[in-house]
Every structure is written in C-alpha cells, then in structure tokens.
XYZ file of N, CA and C in Angstrom:
126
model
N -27.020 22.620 -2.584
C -26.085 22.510 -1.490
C -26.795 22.506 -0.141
N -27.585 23.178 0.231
C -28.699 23.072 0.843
C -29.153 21.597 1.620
N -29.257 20.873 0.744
C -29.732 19.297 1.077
C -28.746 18.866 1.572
N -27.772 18.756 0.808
C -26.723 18.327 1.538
C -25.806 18.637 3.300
N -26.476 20.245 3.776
C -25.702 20.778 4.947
C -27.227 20.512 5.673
N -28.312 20.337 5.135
C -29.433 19.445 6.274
C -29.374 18.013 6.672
N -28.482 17.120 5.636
C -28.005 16.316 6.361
C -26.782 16.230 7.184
N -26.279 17.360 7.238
C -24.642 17.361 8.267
C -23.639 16.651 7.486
N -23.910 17.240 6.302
C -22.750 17.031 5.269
C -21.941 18.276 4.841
N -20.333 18.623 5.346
C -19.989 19.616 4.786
C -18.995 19.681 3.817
N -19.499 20.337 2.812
C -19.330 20.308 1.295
C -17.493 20.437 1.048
N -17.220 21.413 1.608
C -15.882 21.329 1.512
C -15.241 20.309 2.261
N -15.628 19.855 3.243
C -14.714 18.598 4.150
C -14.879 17.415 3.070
N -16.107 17.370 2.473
C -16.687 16.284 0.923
C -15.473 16.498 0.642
N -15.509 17.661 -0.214
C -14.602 17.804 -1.845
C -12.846 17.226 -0.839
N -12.258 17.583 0.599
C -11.113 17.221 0.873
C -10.529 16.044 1.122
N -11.951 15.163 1.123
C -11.693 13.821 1.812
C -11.938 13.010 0.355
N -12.371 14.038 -0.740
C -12.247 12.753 -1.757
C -11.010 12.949 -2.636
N -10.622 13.894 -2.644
C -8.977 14.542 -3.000
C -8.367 13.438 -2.518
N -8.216 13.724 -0.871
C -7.220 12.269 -0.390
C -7.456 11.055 -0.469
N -8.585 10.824 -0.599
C -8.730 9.207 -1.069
C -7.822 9.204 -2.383
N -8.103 10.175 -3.024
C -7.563 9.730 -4.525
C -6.404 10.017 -4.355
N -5.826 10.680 -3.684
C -4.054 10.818 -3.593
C -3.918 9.401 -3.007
N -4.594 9.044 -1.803
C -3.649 7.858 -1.077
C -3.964 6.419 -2.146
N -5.113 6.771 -2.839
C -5.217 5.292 -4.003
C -3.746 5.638 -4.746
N -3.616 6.611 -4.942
C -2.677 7.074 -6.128
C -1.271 6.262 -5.818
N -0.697 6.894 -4.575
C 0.513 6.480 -3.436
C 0.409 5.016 -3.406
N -0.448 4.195 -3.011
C -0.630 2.700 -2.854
C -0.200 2.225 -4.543
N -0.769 2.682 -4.835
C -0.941 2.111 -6.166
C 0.804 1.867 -6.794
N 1.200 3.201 -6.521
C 2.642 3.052 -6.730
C 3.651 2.420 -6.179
N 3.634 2.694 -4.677
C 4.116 1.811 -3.982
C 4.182 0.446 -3.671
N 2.795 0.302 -3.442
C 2.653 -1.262 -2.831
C 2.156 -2.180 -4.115
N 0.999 -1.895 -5.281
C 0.677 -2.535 -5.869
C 1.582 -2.929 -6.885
N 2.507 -1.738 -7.486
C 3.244 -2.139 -8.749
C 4.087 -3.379 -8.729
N 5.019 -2.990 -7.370
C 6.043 -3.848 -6.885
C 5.666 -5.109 -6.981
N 4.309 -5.434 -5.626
C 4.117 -6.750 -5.365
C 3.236 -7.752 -6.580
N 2.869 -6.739 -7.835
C 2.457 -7.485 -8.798
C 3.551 -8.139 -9.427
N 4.911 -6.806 -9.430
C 5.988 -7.653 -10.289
C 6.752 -8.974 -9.533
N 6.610 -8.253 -8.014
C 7.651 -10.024 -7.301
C 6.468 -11.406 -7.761
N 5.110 -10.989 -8.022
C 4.528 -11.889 -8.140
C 4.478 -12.503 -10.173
N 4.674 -12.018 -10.756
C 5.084 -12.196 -11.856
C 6.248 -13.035 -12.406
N 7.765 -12.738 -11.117
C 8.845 -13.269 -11.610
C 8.579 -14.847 -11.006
C-alpha cells in the first residue's frame, strides 16, 4: 500500500471510484442499453 500513497494514490478514494463505475455501468446498462437494443431489434 505504500507504493501506491507514494504515488498520490488514495486507496480508499481507489476502492470508491471503482464501486461507482460499476454501479453507473450497472444503471446504463439497464436503462439505456436494454431498451435501445430492443427498439433496435423491432
């Protein structure tokens, strides 16, 4: 952990910002992708 806070990386802001990436992929995914695959299907 060490290496990582000598480059001005902080470990917990890491672990929160990759949580929300994966929530907001999650949200898109539901929202915007499902839909516009199916209008594009019919």
């Amino acid at each position: 952990m060490e290496g990582l806070s000598s480059l001005g990386i902080n470990v917990p802001t890491l672990i929160a910002q990759i949580v929300n990436v994966v929530i907001l992929f999650v949200l898109l995914r539901l929202v915007a992708y499902k839909p516009i695959m199916r209008m594009l299907d019919e």
